[in-house]
Amino acid sequence: EDQVTQSPEALRLQEGESSSLNCSYTVSGLRGLFWYRQDPGKGPEFLFTLYSAGEEKEKERLKATLTKKESFLHITAPKPEDSATYLCAVRPGGGADGLTFGKGTHLIIQP
Amino acid sequence: DAGVIQSPRHEVTEMGQEVTLRCKPISGHNSLFWYRQTMMRGLELLIYFNNNVPIDDSGMPEDRFSAKMPNASFSTLKIQPSEPRDSAVYFCASSLGSDDTQYFGPGTRLTVL
């Protein structure tokens, strides 16, 4: 069974304090690992897709990396507006196209 | 450019009533997904369609749940009869192709009393 585990469940940082969020996955044949951001009362907002180990993608203060077992979302010098829940999801091999999500990391950036 | 549109945004109903949730995907997208989000279980796939055809409904909890996509611009998720354990936020997402990036709507928060 495909599984996605995110850690920590919650993280509180000071503005400017860099850190990383972890996403560990077990999947039969990865066809994509996805990072989404979700603000309270809203739907998940797409951030990145990674397809193969060693791949990296960046957007503003965020950088996502991928290994064969896990992905990291690095946040550099975060600002209060980066506060959100960050969700990781995988698309397994085979024919299924639905995503399997982790439960997310709730990130709070204090000014 | 409009994103995925869902209605209603909030629904409060009593146990035993029928509930219908609606979704309009992004124009030109051929795949549509229904997810449910709860604190306990997170986001879970319920069903998805390719070109209006249901492909995988293995996530649908039980026979009380049904989904349809009568055309490329409209889908419904129906719960009949509803139960308190159905209370959750229901999201619709669409993608260009079934293995492309999924874009989510704002969700419908369902409360069953």
mmCIF file of C-alpha atoms in Angstrom:
data_model
loop_
_atom_site.group_PDB
_atom_site.id
_atom_site.type_symbol
_atom_site.label_atom_id
_atom_site.label_comp_id
_atom_site.label_asym_id
_atom_site.label_seq_id
_atom_site.Cartn_x
_atom_site.Cartn_y
_atom_site.Cartn_z
ATOM 1 C CA GLU A 1 0.000 0.000 0.000
ATOM 2 C CA ASP A 2 1.279 3.452 -0.911
ATOM 3 C CA GLN A 3 2.164 5.597 2.104
ATOM 4 C CA VAL A 4 3.273 9.187 2.621
ATOM 5 C CA THR A 5 4.508 10.406 6.007
ATOM 6 C CA GLN A 6 5.292 14.034 6.688
ATOM 7 C CA SER A 7 7.301 15.432 9.567
ATOM 8 C CA PRO A 8 7.144 17.379 11.681
ATOM 9 C CA GLU A 9 3.372 17.709 12.063
ATOM 10 C CA ALA A 10 3.818 21.326 13.105
ATOM 11 C CA LEU A 11 6.726 23.747 13.051
ATOM 12 C CA ARG A 12 7.046 27.230 14.457
ATOM 13 C CA LEU A 13 9.923 29.408 13.209
ATOM 14 C CA GLN A 14 11.034 32.956 13.625
ATOM 15 C CA GLU A 15 11.044 35.139 10.536
ATOM 16 C CA GLY A 16 14.331 34.548 8.713
ATOM 17 C CA GLU A 17 14.981 31.193 10.411
ATOM 18 C CA SER A 18 15.557 28.601 7.666
ATOM 19 C CA SER A 19 14.411 24.989 8.033
ATOM 20 C CA SER A 20 13.317 21.886 6.133
ATOM 21 C CA LEU A 21 10.130 19.835 5.980
ATOM 22 C CA ASN A 22 10.349 16.094 5.359
ATOM 23 C CA CYS A 23 8.182 13.803 3.248
ATOM 24 C CA SER A 24 8.952 10.064 3.398
ATOM 25 C CA TYR A 25 7.172 7.826 0.936
ATOM 26 C CA THR A 26 6.619 4.187 0.099
ATOM 27 C CA VAL A 27 5.177 3.706 -3.343
ATOM 28 C CA SER A 28 5.221 1.106 -6.076
ATOM 29 C CA GLY A 29 6.883 2.911 -8.945
ATOM 30 C CA LEU A 30 6.882 6.663 -8.416
ATOM 31 C CA ARG A 31 5.368 8.709 -11.239
ATOM 32 C CA GLY A 32 5.698 12.039 -9.532
ATOM 33 C CA LEU A 33 6.023 13.607 -6.094
ATOM 34 C CA PHE A 34 4.037 16.784 -5.563
ATOM 35 C CA TRP A 35 4.215 19.622 -3.064
ATOM 36 C CA TYR A 36 1.171 21.765 -2.368
ATOM 37 C CA ARG A 37 0.558 24.682 -0.048
ATOM 38 C CA GLN A 38 -2.810 24.988 1.723
ATOM 39 C CA ASP A 39 -4.037 28.114 3.491
ATOM 40 C CA PRO A 40 -6.910 27.899 6.012
ATOM 41 C CA GLY A 41 -10.285 27.568 4.315
ATOM 42 C CA LYS A 42 -8.780 27.155 0.844
ATOM 43 C CA GLY A 43 -7.899 24.379 -1.534
ATOM 44 C CA PRO A 44 -4.345 23.091 -1.989
ATOM 45 C CA GLU A 45 -2.208 25.293 -4.234
ATOM 46 C CA PHE A 46 0.337 23.568 -6.465
ATOM 47 C CA LEU A 47 4.015 24.287 -5.813
ATOM 48 C CA PHE A 48 6.285 21.650 -7.394
ATOM 49 C CA THR A 49 6.464 18.297 -9.134
ATOM 50 C CA LEU A 50 9.559 16.099 -8.877
ATOM 51 C CA TYR A 51 9.993 12.954 -10.940
ATOM 52 C CA SER A 52 13.384 11.388 -10.260
ATOM 53 C CA ALA A 53 15.968 11.115 -7.491
ATOM 54 C CA GLY A 54 18.384 14.023 -7.526
ATOM 55 C CA GLU A 55 15.902 16.438 -9.046
ATOM 56 C CA GLU A 56 15.524 19.875 -7.448
ATOM 57 C CA LYS A 57 13.084 22.725 -8.049
ATOM 58 C CA GLU A 58 13.018 26.241 -6.643
ATOM 59 C CA LYS A 59 10.464 28.996 -6.281
ATOM 60 C CA GLU A 60 11.231 32.141 -4.326
ATOM 61 C CA ARG A 61 12.203 31.006 -0.794
ATOM 62 C CA LEU A 62 11.258 27.364 -1.395
ATOM 63 C CA LYS A 63 13.362 24.535 -2.770
ATOM 64 C CA ALA A 64 12.181 20.955 -3.144
ATOM 65 C CA THR A 65 14.527 17.987 -3.443
ATOM 66 C CA LEU A 66 13.943 14.278 -4.040
ATOM 67 C CA THR A 67 15.704 11.036 -3.134
ATOM 68 C CA LYS A 68 14.534 7.456 -3.628
ATOM 69 C CA LYS A 69 12.872 7.410 -0.209
ATOM 70 C CA GLU A 70 12.035 10.998 0.699
ATOM 71 C CA SER A 71 11.616 14.584 -0.353
ATOM 72 C CA PHE A 72 12.543 17.757 1.456
ATOM 73 C CA LEU A 73 11.011 21.191 1.207
ATOM 74 C CA HIS A 74 13.645 23.702 2.237
ATOM 75 C CA ILE A 75 12.466 27.125 3.326
ATOM 76 C CA THR A 76 15.126 29.837 3.298
ATOM 77 C CA ALA A 77 14.700 33.042 5.302
ATOM 78 C CA PRO A 78 10.932 32.570 5.612
ATOM 79 C CA LYS A 79 8.463 35.417 5.995
ATOM 80 C CA PRO A 80 5.142 35.418 7.881
ATOM 81 C CA GLU A 81 3.282 35.019 4.577
ATOM 82 C CA ASP A 82 4.917 31.596 4.183
ATOM 83 C CA SER A 83 2.760 30.369 7.076
ATOM 84 C CA ALA A 84 0.526 27.566 5.767
ATOM 85 C CA THR A 85 0.118 23.809 5.749
ATOM 86 C CA TYR A 86 2.459 22.133 3.264
ATOM 87 C CA LEU A 87 1.208 18.902 1.733
ATOM 88 C CA CYS A 88 3.235 16.218 0.001
ATOM 89 C CA ALA A 89 1.631 13.732 -2.387
ATOM 90 C CA VAL A 90 2.757 10.882 -4.648
ATOM 91 C CA ARG A 91 1.384 9.432 -7.848
ATOM 92 C CA PRO A 92 2.121 5.696 -7.860
ATOM 93 C CA GLY A 93 3.115 3.545 -10.778
ATOM 94 C CA GLY A 94 0.627 1.451 -12.666
ATOM 95 C CA GLY A 95 -2.502 2.963 -14.094
ATOM 96 C CA ALA A 96 -3.812 4.884 -11.112
ATOM 97 C CA ASP A 97 -3.670 8.653 -11.524
ATOM 98 C CA GLY A 98 -5.073 9.770 -8.174
ATOM 99 C CA LEU A 99 -2.663 11.222 -5.626
ATOM 100 C CA THR A 100 -1.857 9.773 -2.196
ATOM 101 C CA PHE A 101 -1.339 12.616 0.278
ATOM 102 C CA GLY A 102 0.504 12.954 3.562
ATOM 103 C CA LYS A 103 -1.231 14.713 6.423
ATOM 104 C CA GLY A 104 0.866 17.827 6.026
ATOM 105 C CA THR A 105 3.166 20.043 8.051
ATOM 106 C CA HIS A 106 1.553 23.089 9.650
ATOM 107 C CA LEU A 107 4.142 25.859 9.419
ATOM 108 C CA ILE A 108 3.949 29.085 11.417
ATOM 109 C CA ILE A 109 6.410 31.912 10.817
ATOM 110 C CA GLN A 110 6.467 34.452 13.613
ATOM 111 C CA PRO A 111 7.506 38.040 12.864
ATOM 112 C CA ASP B 1 -8.818 32.699 -16.010
ATOM 113 C CA ALA B 2 -11.267 30.955 -13.680
ATOM 114 C CA GLY B 3 -9.977 28.060 -11.673
ATOM 115 C CA VAL B 4 -11.979 25.077 -10.479
ATOM 116 C CA ILE B 5 -15.371 26.191 -9.209
ATOM 117 C CA GLN B 6 -17.236 24.349 -6.467
ATOM 118 C CA SER B 7 -20.660 24.919 -4.974
ATOM 119 C CA PRO B 8 -21.943 25.297 -2.405
ATOM 120 C CA ARG B 9 -18.981 26.469 -0.314
ATOM 121 C CA HIS B 10 -20.715 25.428 2.887
ATOM 122 C CA GLU B 11 -23.504 22.929 3.445
ATOM 123 C CA VAL B 12 -25.198 22.069 6.712
ATOM 124 C CA THR B 13 -27.742 19.279 6.651
ATOM 125 C CA GLU B 14 -29.388 16.772 8.909
ATOM 126 C CA MET B 15 -28.645 13.087 9.020
ATOM 127 C CA GLY B 16 -30.606 11.170 6.416
ATOM 128 C CA GLN B 17 -30.870 14.035 3.930
ATOM 129 C CA GLU B 18 -29.514 13.929 0.402
ATOM 130 C CA VAL B 19 -26.539 16.168 -0.334
ATOM 131 C CA THR B 20 -25.286 17.169 -3.782
ATOM 132 C CA LEU B 21 -21.926 18.817 -4.298
ATOM 133 C CA ARG B 22 -21.056 20.437 -7.611
ATOM 134 C CA CYS B 23 -17.860 21.070 -9.520
ATOM 135 C CA LYS B 24 -16.906 22.908 -12.694
ATOM 136 C CA PRO B 25 -13.381 22.006 -13.840
ATOM 137 C CA ILE B 26 -10.950 24.321 -15.573
ATOM 138 C CA SER B 27 -11.936 24.730 -19.204
ATOM 139 C CA GLY B 28 -10.018 22.337 -21.432
ATOM 140 C CA HIS B 29 -9.075 19.942 -18.649
ATOM 141 C CA ASN B 30 -9.957 16.328 -19.385
ATOM 142 C CA SER B 31 -9.565 14.767 -15.944
ATOM 143 C CA LEU B 32 -11.527 15.461 -12.790
ATOM 144 C CA PHE B 33 -10.870 14.193 -9.270
ATOM 145 C CA TRP B 34 -12.965 14.225 -6.078
ATOM 146 C CA TYR B 35 -11.122 14.226 -2.731
ATOM 147 C CA ARG B 36 -12.273 14.374 0.880
ATOM 148 C CA GLN B 37 -10.261 16.004 3.689
ATOM 149 C CA THR B 38 -10.646 15.289 7.403
ATOM 150 C CA MET B 39 -8.379 15.959 10.354
ATOM 151 C CA MET B 40 -8.045 12.249 11.072
ATOM 152 C CA ARG B 41 -7.374 10.936 7.585
ATOM 153 C CA GLY B 42 -6.106 13.942 5.647
ATOM 154 C CA LEU B 43 -6.847 14.203 1.923
ATOM 155 C CA GLU B 44 -8.189 11.019 0.331
ATOM 156 C CA LEU B 45 -9.118 10.317 -3.269
ATOM 157 C CA LEU B 46 -12.734 9.287 -3.729
ATOM 158 C CA ILE B 47 -13.119 8.931 -7.505
ATOM 159 C CA TYR B 48 -11.733 10.302 -10.751
ATOM 160 C CA PHE B 49 -12.913 10.712 -14.326
ATOM 161 C CA ASN B 50 -11.077 10.840 -17.639
ATOM 162 C CA ASN B 51 -13.024 12.373 -20.525
ATOM 163 C CA ASN B 52 -16.215 12.165 -18.437
ATOM 164 C CA VAL B 53 -15.783 8.422 -17.791
ATOM 165 C CA PRO B 54 -15.285 7.159 -14.218
ATOM 166 C CA ILE B 55 -11.929 5.381 -14.052
ATOM 167 C CA ASP B 56 -11.315 4.564 -10.398
ATOM 168 C CA ASP B 57 -13.994 4.718 -7.713
ATOM 169 C CA SER B 58 -12.232 2.471 -5.207
ATOM 170 C CA GLY B 59 -12.035 5.365 -2.738
ATOM 171 C CA MET B 60 -15.796 5.878 -2.575
ATOM 172 C CA PRO B 61 -16.667 4.912 1.019
ATOM 173 C CA GLU B 62 -19.871 3.005 0.342
ATOM 174 C CA ASP B 63 -22.975 2.842 -1.773
ATOM 175 C CA ARG B 64 -24.357 6.008 -0.219
ATOM 176 C CA PHE B 65 -21.837 7.936 -2.336
ATOM 177 C CA SER B 66 -22.221 8.395 -6.078
ATOM 178 C CA ALA B 67 -20.582 10.680 -8.639
ATOM 179 C CA LYS B 68 -21.430 11.665 -12.170
ATOM 180 C CA MET B 69 -19.888 13.706 -14.940
ATOM 181 C CA PRO B 70 -22.566 14.294 -17.585
ATOM 182 C CA ASN B 71 -20.321 16.592 -19.645
ATOM 183 C CA ALA B 72 -16.819 18.050 -19.707
ATOM 184 C CA SER B 73 -17.746 21.096 -17.650
ATOM 185 C CA PHE B 74 -19.766 19.659 -14.787
ATOM 186 C CA SER B 75 -19.582 16.954 -12.141
ATOM 187 C CA THR B 76 -21.619 16.092 -9.071
ATOM 188 C CA LEU B 77 -20.915 14.108 -5.926
ATOM 189 C CA LYS B 78 -24.045 12.903 -4.169
ATOM 190 C CA ILE B 79 -24.454 11.451 -0.701
ATOM 191 C CA GLN B 80 -27.762 9.747 0.059
ATOM 192 C CA PRO B 81 -28.535 9.315 2.894
ATOM 193 C CA SER B 82 -25.985 11.499 4.653
ATOM 194 C CA GLU B 83 -24.495 10.578 8.040
ATOM 195 C CA PRO B 84 -22.564 12.636 10.626
ATOM 196 C CA ARG B 85 -19.344 10.777 9.755
ATOM 197 C CA ASP B 86 -19.576 12.249 6.247
ATOM 198 C CA SER B 87 -18.767 15.681 7.688
ATOM 199 C CA ALA B 88 -15.584 16.846 5.953
ATOM 200 C CA VAL B 89 -14.280 19.232 3.315
ATOM 201 C CA TYR B 90 -14.812 17.889 -0.188
ATOM 202 C CA PHE B 91 -12.444 19.067 -2.913
ATOM 203 C CA CYS B 92 -12.676 18.819 -6.645
ATOM 204 C CA ALA B 93 -9.501 18.993 -8.749
ATOM 205 C CA SER B 94 -8.917 18.963 -12.483
ATOM 206 C CA SER B 95 -5.945 18.364 -14.748
ATOM 207 C CA LEU B 96 -5.194 18.623 -18.438
ATOM 208 C CA GLY B 97 -4.481 14.922 -18.718
ATOM 209 C CA SER B 98 -4.889 12.279 -16.060
ATOM 210 C CA ASP B 99 -1.188 12.325 -15.201
ATOM 211 C CA ASP B 100 -0.716 16.088 -15.283
ATOM 212 C CA THR B 101 -0.704 18.533 -12.393
ATOM 213 C CA GLN B 102 -3.978 18.639 -10.480
ATOM 214 C CA TYR B 103 -5.474 22.039 -9.629
ATOM 215 C CA PHE B 104 -7.849 22.184 -6.716
ATOM 216 C CA GLY B 105 -11.043 24.097 -6.133
ATOM 217 C CA PRO B 106 -11.847 25.956 -2.897
ATOM 218 C CA GLY B 107 -13.753 23.012 -1.441
ATOM 219 C CA THR B 108 -17.199 22.446 0.059
ATOM 220 C CA ARG B 109 -17.369 22.199 3.841
ATOM 221 C CA LEU B 110 -20.097 19.684 4.675
ATOM 222 C CA THR B 111 -21.560 19.376 8.148
ATOM 223 C CA VAL B 112 -24.078 16.614 8.811
ATOM 224 C CA LEU B 113 -25.911 17.037 12.102
#
